[in-house]
PDB file of C-alpha atoms in Angstrom:
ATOM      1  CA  UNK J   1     -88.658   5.092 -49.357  1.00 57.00           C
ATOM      2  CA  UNK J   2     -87.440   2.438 -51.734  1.00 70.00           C
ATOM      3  CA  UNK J   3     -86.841   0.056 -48.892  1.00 68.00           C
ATOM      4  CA  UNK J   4     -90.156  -2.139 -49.746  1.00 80.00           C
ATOM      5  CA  UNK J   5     -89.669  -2.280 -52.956  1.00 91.00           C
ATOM      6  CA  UNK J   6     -88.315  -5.843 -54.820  1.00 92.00           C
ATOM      7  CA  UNK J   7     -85.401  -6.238 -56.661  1.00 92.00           C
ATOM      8  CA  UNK J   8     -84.658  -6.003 -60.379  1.00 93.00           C
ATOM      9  CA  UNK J   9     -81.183  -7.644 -61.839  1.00 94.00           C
ATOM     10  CA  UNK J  10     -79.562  -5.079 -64.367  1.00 90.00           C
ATOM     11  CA  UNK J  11     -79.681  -7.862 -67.434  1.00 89.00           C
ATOM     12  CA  UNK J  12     -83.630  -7.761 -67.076  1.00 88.00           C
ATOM     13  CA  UNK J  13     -83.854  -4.137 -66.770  1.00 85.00           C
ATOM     14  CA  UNK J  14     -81.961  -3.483 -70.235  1.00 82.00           C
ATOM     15  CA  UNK J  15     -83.933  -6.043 -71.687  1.00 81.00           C
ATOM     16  CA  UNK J  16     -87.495  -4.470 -71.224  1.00 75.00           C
ATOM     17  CA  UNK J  17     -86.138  -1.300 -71.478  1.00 67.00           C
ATOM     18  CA  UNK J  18     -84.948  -2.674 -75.278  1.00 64.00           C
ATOM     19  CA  UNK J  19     -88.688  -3.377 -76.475  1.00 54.00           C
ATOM     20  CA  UNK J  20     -89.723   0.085 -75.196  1.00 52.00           C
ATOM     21  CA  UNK J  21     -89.907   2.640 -78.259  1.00 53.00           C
ATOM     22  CA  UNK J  22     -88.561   5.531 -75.637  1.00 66.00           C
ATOM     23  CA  UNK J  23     -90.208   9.141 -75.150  1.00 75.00           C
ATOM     24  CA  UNK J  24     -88.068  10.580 -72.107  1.00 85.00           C
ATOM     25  CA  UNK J  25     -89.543  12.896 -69.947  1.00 91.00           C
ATOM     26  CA  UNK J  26     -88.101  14.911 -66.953  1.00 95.00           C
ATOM     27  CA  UNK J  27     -88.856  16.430 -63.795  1.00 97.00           C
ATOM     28  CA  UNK J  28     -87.737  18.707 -61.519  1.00 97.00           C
ATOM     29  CA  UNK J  29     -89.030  18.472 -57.997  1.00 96.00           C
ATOM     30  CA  UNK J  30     -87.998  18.907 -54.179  1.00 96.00           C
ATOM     31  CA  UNK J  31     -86.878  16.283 -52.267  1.00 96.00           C
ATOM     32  CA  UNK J  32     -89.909  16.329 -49.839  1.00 96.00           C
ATOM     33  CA  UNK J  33     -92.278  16.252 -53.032  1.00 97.00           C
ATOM     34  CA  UNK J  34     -90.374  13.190 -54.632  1.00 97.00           C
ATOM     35  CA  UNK J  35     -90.582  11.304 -51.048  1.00 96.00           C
ATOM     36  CA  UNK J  36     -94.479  12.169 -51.465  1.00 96.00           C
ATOM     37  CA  UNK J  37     -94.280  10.323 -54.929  1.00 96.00           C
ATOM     38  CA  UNK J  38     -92.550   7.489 -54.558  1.00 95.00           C
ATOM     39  CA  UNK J  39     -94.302   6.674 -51.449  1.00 94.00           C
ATOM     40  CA  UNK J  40     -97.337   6.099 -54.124  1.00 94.00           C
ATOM     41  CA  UNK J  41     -95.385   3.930 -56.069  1.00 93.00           C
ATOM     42  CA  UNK J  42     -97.490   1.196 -58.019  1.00 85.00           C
ATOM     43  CA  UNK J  43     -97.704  -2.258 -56.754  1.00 83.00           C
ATOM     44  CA  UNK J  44     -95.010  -4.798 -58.111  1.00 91.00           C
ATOM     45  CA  UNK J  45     -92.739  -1.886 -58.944  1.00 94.00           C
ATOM     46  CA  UNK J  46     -89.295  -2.975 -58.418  1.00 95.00           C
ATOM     47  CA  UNK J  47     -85.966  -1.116 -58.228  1.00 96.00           C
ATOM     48  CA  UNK J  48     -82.436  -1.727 -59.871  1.00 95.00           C
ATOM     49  CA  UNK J  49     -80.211  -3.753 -57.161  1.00 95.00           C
ATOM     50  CA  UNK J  50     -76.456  -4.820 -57.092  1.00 93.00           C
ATOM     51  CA  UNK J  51     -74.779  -6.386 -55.104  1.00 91.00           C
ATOM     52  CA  UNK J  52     -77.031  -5.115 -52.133  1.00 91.00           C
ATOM     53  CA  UNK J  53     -76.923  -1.532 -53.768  1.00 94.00           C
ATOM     54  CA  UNK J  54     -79.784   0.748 -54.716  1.00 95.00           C
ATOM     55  CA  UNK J  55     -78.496   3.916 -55.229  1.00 96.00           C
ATOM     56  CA  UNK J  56     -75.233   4.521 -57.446  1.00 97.00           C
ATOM     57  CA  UNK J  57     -72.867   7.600 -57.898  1.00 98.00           C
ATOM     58  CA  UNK J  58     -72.462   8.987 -61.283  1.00 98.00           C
ATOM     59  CA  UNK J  59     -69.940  11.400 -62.756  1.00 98.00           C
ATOM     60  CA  UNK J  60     -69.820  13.055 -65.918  1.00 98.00           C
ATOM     61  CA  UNK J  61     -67.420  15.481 -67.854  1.00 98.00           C
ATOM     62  CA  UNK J  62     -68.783  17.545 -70.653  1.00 98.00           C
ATOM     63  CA  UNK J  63     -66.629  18.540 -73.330  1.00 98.00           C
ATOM     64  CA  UNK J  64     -67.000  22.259 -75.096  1.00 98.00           C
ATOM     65  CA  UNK J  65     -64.979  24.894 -76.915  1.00 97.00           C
ATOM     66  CA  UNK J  66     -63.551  27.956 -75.361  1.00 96.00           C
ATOM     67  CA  UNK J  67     -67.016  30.309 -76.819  1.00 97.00           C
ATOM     68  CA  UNK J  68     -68.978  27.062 -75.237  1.00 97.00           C
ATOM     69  CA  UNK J  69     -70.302  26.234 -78.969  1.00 96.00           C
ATOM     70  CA  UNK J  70     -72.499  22.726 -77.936  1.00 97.00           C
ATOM     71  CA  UNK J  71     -73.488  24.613 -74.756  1.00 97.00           C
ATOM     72  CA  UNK J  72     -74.874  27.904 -77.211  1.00 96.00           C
ATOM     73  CA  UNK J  73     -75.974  25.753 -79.618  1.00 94.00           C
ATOM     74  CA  UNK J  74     -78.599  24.288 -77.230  1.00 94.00           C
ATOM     75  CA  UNK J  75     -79.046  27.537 -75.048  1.00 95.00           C
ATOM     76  CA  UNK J  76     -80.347  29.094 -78.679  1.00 92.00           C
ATOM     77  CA  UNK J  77     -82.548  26.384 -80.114  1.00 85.00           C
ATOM     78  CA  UNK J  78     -80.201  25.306 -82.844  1.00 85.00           C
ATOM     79  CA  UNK J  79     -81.185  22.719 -85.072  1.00 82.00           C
ATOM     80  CA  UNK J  80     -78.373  21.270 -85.438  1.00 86.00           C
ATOM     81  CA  UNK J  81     -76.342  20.800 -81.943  1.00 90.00           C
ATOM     82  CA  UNK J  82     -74.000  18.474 -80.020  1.00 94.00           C
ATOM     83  CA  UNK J  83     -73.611  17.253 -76.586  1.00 96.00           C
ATOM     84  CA  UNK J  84     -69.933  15.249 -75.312  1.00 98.00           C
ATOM     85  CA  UNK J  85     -69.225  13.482 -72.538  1.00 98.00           C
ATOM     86  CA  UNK J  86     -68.122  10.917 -70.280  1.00 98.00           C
ATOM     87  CA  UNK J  87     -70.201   8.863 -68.141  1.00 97.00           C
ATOM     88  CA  UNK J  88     -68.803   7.111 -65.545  1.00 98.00           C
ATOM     89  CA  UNK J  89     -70.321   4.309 -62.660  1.00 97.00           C
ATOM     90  CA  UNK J  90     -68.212   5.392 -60.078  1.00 98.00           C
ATOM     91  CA  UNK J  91     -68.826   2.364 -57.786  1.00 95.00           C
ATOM     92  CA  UNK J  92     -67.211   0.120 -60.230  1.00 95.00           C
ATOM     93  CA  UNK J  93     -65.193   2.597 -62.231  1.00 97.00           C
ATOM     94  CA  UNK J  94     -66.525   1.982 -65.519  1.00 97.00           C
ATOM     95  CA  UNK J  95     -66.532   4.685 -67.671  1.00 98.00           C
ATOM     96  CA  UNK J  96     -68.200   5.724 -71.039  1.00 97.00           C
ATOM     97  CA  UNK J  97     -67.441   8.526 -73.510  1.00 98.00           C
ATOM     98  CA  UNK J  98     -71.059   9.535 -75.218  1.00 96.00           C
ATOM     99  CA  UNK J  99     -71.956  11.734 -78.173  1.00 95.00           C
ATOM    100  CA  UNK J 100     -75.126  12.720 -78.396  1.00 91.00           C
ATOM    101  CA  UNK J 101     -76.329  14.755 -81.667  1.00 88.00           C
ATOM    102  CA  UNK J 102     -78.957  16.555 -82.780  1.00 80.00           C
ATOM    103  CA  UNK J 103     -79.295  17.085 -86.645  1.00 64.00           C
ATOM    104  CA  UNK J 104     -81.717  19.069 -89.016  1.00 57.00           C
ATOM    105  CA  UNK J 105     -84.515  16.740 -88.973  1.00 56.00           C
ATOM    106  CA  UNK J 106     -84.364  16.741 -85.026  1.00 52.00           C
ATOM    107  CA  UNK J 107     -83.767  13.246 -84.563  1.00 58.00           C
ATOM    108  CA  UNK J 108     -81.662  12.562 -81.387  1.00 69.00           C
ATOM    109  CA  UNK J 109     -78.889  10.259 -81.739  1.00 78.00           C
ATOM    110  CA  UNK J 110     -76.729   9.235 -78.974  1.00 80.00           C
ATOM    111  CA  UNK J 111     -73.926   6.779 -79.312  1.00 90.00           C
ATOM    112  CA  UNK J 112     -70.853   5.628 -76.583  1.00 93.00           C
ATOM    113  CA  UNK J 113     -67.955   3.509 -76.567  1.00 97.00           C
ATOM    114  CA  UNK J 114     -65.646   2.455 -73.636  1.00 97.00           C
ATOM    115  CA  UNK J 115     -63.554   4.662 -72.248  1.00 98.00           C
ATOM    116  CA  UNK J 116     -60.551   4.501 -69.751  1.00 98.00           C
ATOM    117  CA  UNK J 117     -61.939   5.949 -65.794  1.00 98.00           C
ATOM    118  CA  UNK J 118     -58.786   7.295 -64.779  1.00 98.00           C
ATOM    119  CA  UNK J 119     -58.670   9.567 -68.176  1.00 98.00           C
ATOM    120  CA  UNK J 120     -62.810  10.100 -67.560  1.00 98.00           C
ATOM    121  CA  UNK J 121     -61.782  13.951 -67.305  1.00 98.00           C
ATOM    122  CA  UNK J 122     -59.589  14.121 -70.379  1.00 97.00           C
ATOM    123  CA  UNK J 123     -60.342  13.768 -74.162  1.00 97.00           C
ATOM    124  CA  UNK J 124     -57.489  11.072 -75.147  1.00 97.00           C
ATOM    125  CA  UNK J 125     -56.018  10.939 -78.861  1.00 97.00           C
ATOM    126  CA  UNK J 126     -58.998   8.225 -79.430  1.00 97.00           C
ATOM    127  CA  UNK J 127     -62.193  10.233 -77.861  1.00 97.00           C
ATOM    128  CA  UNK J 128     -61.175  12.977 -80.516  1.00 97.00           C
ATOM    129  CA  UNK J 129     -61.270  10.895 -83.095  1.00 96.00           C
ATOM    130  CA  UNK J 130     -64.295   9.282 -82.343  1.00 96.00           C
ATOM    131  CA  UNK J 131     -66.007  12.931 -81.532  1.00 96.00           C
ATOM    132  CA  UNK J 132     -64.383  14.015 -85.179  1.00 95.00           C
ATOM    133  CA  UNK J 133     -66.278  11.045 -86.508  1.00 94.00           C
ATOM    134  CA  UNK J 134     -69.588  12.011 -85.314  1.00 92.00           C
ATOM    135  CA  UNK J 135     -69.405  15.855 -85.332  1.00 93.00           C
ATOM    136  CA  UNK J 136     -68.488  15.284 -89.300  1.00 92.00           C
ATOM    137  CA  UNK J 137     -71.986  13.283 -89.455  1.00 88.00           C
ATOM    138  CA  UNK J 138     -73.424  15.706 -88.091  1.00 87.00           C
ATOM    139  CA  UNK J 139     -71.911  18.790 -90.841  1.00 88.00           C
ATOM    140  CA  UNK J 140     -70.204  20.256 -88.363  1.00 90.00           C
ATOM    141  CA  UNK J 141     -66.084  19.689 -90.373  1.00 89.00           C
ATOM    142  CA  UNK J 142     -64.495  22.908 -89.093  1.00 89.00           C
ATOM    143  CA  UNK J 143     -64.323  22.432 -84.938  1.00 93.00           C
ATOM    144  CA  UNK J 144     -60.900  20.641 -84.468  1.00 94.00           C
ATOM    145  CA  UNK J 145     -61.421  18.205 -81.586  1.00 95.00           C
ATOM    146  CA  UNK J 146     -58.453  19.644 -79.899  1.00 94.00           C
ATOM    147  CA  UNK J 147     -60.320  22.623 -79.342  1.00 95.00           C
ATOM    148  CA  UNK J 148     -62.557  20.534 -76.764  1.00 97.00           C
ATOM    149  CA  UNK J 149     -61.964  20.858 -73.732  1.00 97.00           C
ATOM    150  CA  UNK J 150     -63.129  19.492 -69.797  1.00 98.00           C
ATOM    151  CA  UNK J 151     -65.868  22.571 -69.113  1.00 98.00           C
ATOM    152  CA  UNK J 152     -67.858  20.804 -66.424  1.00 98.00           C
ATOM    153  CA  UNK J 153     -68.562  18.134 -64.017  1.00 98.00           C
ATOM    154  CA  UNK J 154     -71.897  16.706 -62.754  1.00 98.00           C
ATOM    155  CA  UNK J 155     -71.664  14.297 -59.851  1.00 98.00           C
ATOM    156  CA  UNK J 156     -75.384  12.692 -58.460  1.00 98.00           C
ATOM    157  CA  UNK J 157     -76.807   9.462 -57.249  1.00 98.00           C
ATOM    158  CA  UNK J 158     -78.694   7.228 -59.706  1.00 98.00           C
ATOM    159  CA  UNK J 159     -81.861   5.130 -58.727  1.00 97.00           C
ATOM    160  CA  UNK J 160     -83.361   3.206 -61.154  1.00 96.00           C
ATOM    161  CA  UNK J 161     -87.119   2.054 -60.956  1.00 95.00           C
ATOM    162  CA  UNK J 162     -88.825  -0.657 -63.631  1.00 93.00           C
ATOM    163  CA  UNK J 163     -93.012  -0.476 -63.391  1.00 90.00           C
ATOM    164  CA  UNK J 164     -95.053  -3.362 -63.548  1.00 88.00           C
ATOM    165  CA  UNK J 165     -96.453  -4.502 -67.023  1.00 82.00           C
ATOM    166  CA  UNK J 166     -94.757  -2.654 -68.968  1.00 78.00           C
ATOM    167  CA  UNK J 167     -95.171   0.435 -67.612  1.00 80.00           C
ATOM    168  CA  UNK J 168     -92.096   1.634 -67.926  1.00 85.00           C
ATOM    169  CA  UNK J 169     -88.646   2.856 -66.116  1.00 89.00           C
ATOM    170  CA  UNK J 170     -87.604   5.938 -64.204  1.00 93.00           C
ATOM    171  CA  UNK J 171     -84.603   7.538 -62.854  1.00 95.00           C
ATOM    172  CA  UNK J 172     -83.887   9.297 -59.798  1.00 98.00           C
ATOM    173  CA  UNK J 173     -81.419  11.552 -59.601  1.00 98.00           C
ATOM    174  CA  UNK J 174     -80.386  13.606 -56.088  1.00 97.00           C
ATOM    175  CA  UNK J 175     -77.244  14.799 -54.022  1.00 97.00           C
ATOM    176  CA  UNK J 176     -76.340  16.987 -57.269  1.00 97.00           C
ATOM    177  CA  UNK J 177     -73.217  18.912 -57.746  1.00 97.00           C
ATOM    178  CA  UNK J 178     -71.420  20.921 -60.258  1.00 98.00           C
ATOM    179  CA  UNK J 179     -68.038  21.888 -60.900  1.00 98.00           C
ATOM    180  CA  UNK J 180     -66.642  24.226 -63.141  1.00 98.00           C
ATOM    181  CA  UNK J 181     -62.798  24.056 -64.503  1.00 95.00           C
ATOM    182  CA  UNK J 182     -61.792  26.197 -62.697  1.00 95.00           C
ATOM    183  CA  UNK J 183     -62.971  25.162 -59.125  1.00 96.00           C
ATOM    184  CA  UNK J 184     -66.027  26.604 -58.715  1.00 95.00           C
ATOM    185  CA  UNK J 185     -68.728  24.345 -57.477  1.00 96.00           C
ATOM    186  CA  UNK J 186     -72.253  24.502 -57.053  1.00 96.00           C
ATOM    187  CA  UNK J 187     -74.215  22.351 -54.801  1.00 96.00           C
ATOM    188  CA  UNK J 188     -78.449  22.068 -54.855  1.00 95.00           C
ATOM    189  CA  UNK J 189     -79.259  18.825 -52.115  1.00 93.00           C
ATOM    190  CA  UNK J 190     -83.042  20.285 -52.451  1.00 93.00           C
ATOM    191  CA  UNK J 191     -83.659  19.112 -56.079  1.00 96.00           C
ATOM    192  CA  UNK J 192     -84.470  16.111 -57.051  1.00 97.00           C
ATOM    193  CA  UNK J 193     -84.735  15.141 -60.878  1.00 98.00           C
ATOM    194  CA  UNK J 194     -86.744  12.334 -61.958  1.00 97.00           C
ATOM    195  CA  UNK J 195     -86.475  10.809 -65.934  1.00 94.00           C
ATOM    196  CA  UNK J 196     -88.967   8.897 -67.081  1.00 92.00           C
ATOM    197  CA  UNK J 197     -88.116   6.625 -70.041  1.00 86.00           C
ATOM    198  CA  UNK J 198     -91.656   4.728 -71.597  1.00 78.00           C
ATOM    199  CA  UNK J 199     -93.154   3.225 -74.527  1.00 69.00           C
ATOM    200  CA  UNK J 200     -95.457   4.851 -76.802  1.00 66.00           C
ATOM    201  CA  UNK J 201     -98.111   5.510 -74.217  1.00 74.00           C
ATOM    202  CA  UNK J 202     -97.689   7.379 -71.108  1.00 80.00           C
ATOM    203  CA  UNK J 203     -96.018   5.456 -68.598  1.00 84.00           C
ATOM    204  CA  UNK J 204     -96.926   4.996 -64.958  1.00 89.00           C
ATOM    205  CA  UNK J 205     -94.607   7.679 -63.182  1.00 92.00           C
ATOM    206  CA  UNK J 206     -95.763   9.868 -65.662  1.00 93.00           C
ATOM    207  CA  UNK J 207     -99.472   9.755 -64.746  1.00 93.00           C
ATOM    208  CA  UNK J 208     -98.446   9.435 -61.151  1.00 95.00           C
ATOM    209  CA  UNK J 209     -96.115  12.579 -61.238  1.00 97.00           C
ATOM    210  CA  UNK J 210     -98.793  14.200 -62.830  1.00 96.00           C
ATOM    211  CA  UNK J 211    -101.738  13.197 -60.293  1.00 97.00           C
ATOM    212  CA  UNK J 212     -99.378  15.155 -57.858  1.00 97.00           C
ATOM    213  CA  UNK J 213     -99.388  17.799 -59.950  1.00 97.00           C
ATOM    214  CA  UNK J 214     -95.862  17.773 -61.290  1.00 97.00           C
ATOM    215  CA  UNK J 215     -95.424  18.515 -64.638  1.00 96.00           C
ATOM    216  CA  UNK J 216     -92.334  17.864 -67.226  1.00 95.00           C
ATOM    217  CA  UNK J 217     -89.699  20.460 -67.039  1.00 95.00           C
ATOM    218  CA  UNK J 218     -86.885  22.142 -69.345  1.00 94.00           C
ATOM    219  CA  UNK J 219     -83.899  20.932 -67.782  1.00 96.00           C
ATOM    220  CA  UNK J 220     -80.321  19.663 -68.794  1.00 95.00           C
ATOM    221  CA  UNK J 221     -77.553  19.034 -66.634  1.00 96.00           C
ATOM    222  CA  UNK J 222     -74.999  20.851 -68.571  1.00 97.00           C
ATOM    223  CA  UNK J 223     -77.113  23.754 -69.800  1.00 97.00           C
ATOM    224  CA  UNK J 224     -79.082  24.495 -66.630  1.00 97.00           C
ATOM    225  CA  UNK J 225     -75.937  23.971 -64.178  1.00 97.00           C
ATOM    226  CA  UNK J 226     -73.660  26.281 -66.454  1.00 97.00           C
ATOM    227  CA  UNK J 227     -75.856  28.421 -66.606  1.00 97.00           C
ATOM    228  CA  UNK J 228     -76.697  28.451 -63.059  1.00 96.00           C
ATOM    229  CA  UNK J 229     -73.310  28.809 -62.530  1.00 96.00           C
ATOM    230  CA  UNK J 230     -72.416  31.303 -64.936  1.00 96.00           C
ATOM    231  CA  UNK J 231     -75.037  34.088 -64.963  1.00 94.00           C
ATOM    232  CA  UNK J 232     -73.425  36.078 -67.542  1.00 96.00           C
ATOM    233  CA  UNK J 233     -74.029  33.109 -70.014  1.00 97.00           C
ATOM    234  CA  UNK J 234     -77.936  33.263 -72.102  1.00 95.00           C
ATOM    235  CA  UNK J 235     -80.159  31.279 -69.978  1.00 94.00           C
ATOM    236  CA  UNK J 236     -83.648  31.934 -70.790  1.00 94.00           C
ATOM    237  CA  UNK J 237     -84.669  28.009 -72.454  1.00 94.00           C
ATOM    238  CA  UNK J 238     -84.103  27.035 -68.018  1.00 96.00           C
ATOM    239  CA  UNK J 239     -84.847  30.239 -66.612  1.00 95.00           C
ATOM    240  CA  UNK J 240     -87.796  29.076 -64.947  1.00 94.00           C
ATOM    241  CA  UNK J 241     -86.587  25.572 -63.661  1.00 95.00           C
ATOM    242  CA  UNK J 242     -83.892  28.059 -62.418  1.00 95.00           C
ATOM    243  CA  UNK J 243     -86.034  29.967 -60.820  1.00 94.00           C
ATOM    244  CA  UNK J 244     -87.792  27.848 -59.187  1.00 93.00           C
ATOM    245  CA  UNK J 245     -85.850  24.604 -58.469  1.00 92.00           C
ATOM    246  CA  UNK J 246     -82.115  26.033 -58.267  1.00 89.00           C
ATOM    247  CA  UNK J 247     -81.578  27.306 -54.530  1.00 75.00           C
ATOM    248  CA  UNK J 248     -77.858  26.386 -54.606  1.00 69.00           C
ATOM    249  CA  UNK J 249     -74.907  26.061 -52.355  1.00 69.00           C
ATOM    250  CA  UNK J 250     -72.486  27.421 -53.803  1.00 56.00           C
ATOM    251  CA  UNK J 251     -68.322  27.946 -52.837  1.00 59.00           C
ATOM    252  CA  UNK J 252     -65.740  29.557 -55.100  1.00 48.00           C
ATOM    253  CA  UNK J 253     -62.757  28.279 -55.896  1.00 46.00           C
TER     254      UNK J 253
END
């Protein structure tokens, strides 16, 4: 579906993307209704390439206590809240370690630095530190990083689409996976997530997405898979994308 579609170089991507003032939107949708919108695709719309590559596998490890406190703090609407991770390319094993915050005022902030791939599942002596630096700006000074600990992986594939004229950029996840610490896995190849990232006004995937009657959705990768994945856990901020999207494959460990 994106085989018509021209080529973008990642340098000019981040650069438009930079002048954008972002509102992010997602979208949860089947794989046969995603194949129905992209095939509608705007004209000139071109799509992240490199090195011959158009589609890119992702991994990520979230980070949480033993009680799951960032996962509870976002299942419950807390103000304040905390997500942390690494990100990692895994076609040319770069890797990421992110923090993204949530404070009073409900300003999102989310910050990364560079982080070693082989230790991508791991918090090393210096991802502690840096998540002690910015749970403390946050006024959260009495979770000892140590307490953090690998609680679950997300592994998809990544297309990246830039509209015409400013219109915008989405993503495109698919082929998405979880895994739980302890083995337990949970596959769902019939969603399809789409992000849409645009400037102040509504961007063109959004208004196409819409025209096909798709509409935003609560979803998070870490909240809706562990919760998908651990029924006993409070799910009701996803329980309709779970209802409706999630038809997993699932195998124990």
């Amino acid at each position: 579906m994106m085989a018509g579609l021209d080529p973008v170089g990642l340098e000019e991507l981040v650069a438009e993307a930079a002048l954008l003032t972002r509102v992010d939107r997602k979208y949860a949708m089947t794989v046969d209704e995603a194949a129905t919108v992209l095939a509608a695709l705007p004209a000139r719309t071109r799509v992240l390439t490199m090195e011959g590559r158009r589609s890119f596998a992702y991994e990520s490890y979230y980070f949480d206590t033993a009680d799951l406190l960032s996962f509870r703090m976002a299942a419950l609407g807390r103000r304040r809240r905390f997500k942390l991770r690494t990100r990692s390319y895994v076609d040319t094993e770069d890797a990421f370690l992110e923090l993204k915050t949530r404070g009073a005022r409900s300003a999102t902030v989310k910050e990364r630095i560079g982080y070693q791939f082989a230790a991508r599942d791991e918090l090393t002596e210096e991802g502690r530190e840096y998540a002690a630096l910015g749970l403390d700006a946050l006024g959260i000074h009495d979770l000892d990083t140590a307490e953090l600990l690998p609680t679950l992986a997300t592994r998809y594939h990544r297309t990246t689409l830039l509209a015409p004229n400013g219109g915008g950029r989405a993503t495109i996840d698919a082929s998405l996976s979880w895994e739980l610490a302890d083995g337990r896995q949970l596959r769902v190849p019939g969603l399809v997530i789409i992000e849409t990232k645009s400037g102040l006004r509504t961007g063109d995937m959004d208004r196409l997405l819409w025209r096909h009657g798709i509409r935003p959705s609560t979803i998070s990768k870490y909240g809706t898979g562990l919760a998908a994945l651990r029924p006993d856990l409070p799910s009701n901020k996803w329980a309709r994308v779970l209802r409706r999207r999630f038809h997993p494959t699932a195998t124990a460990a």
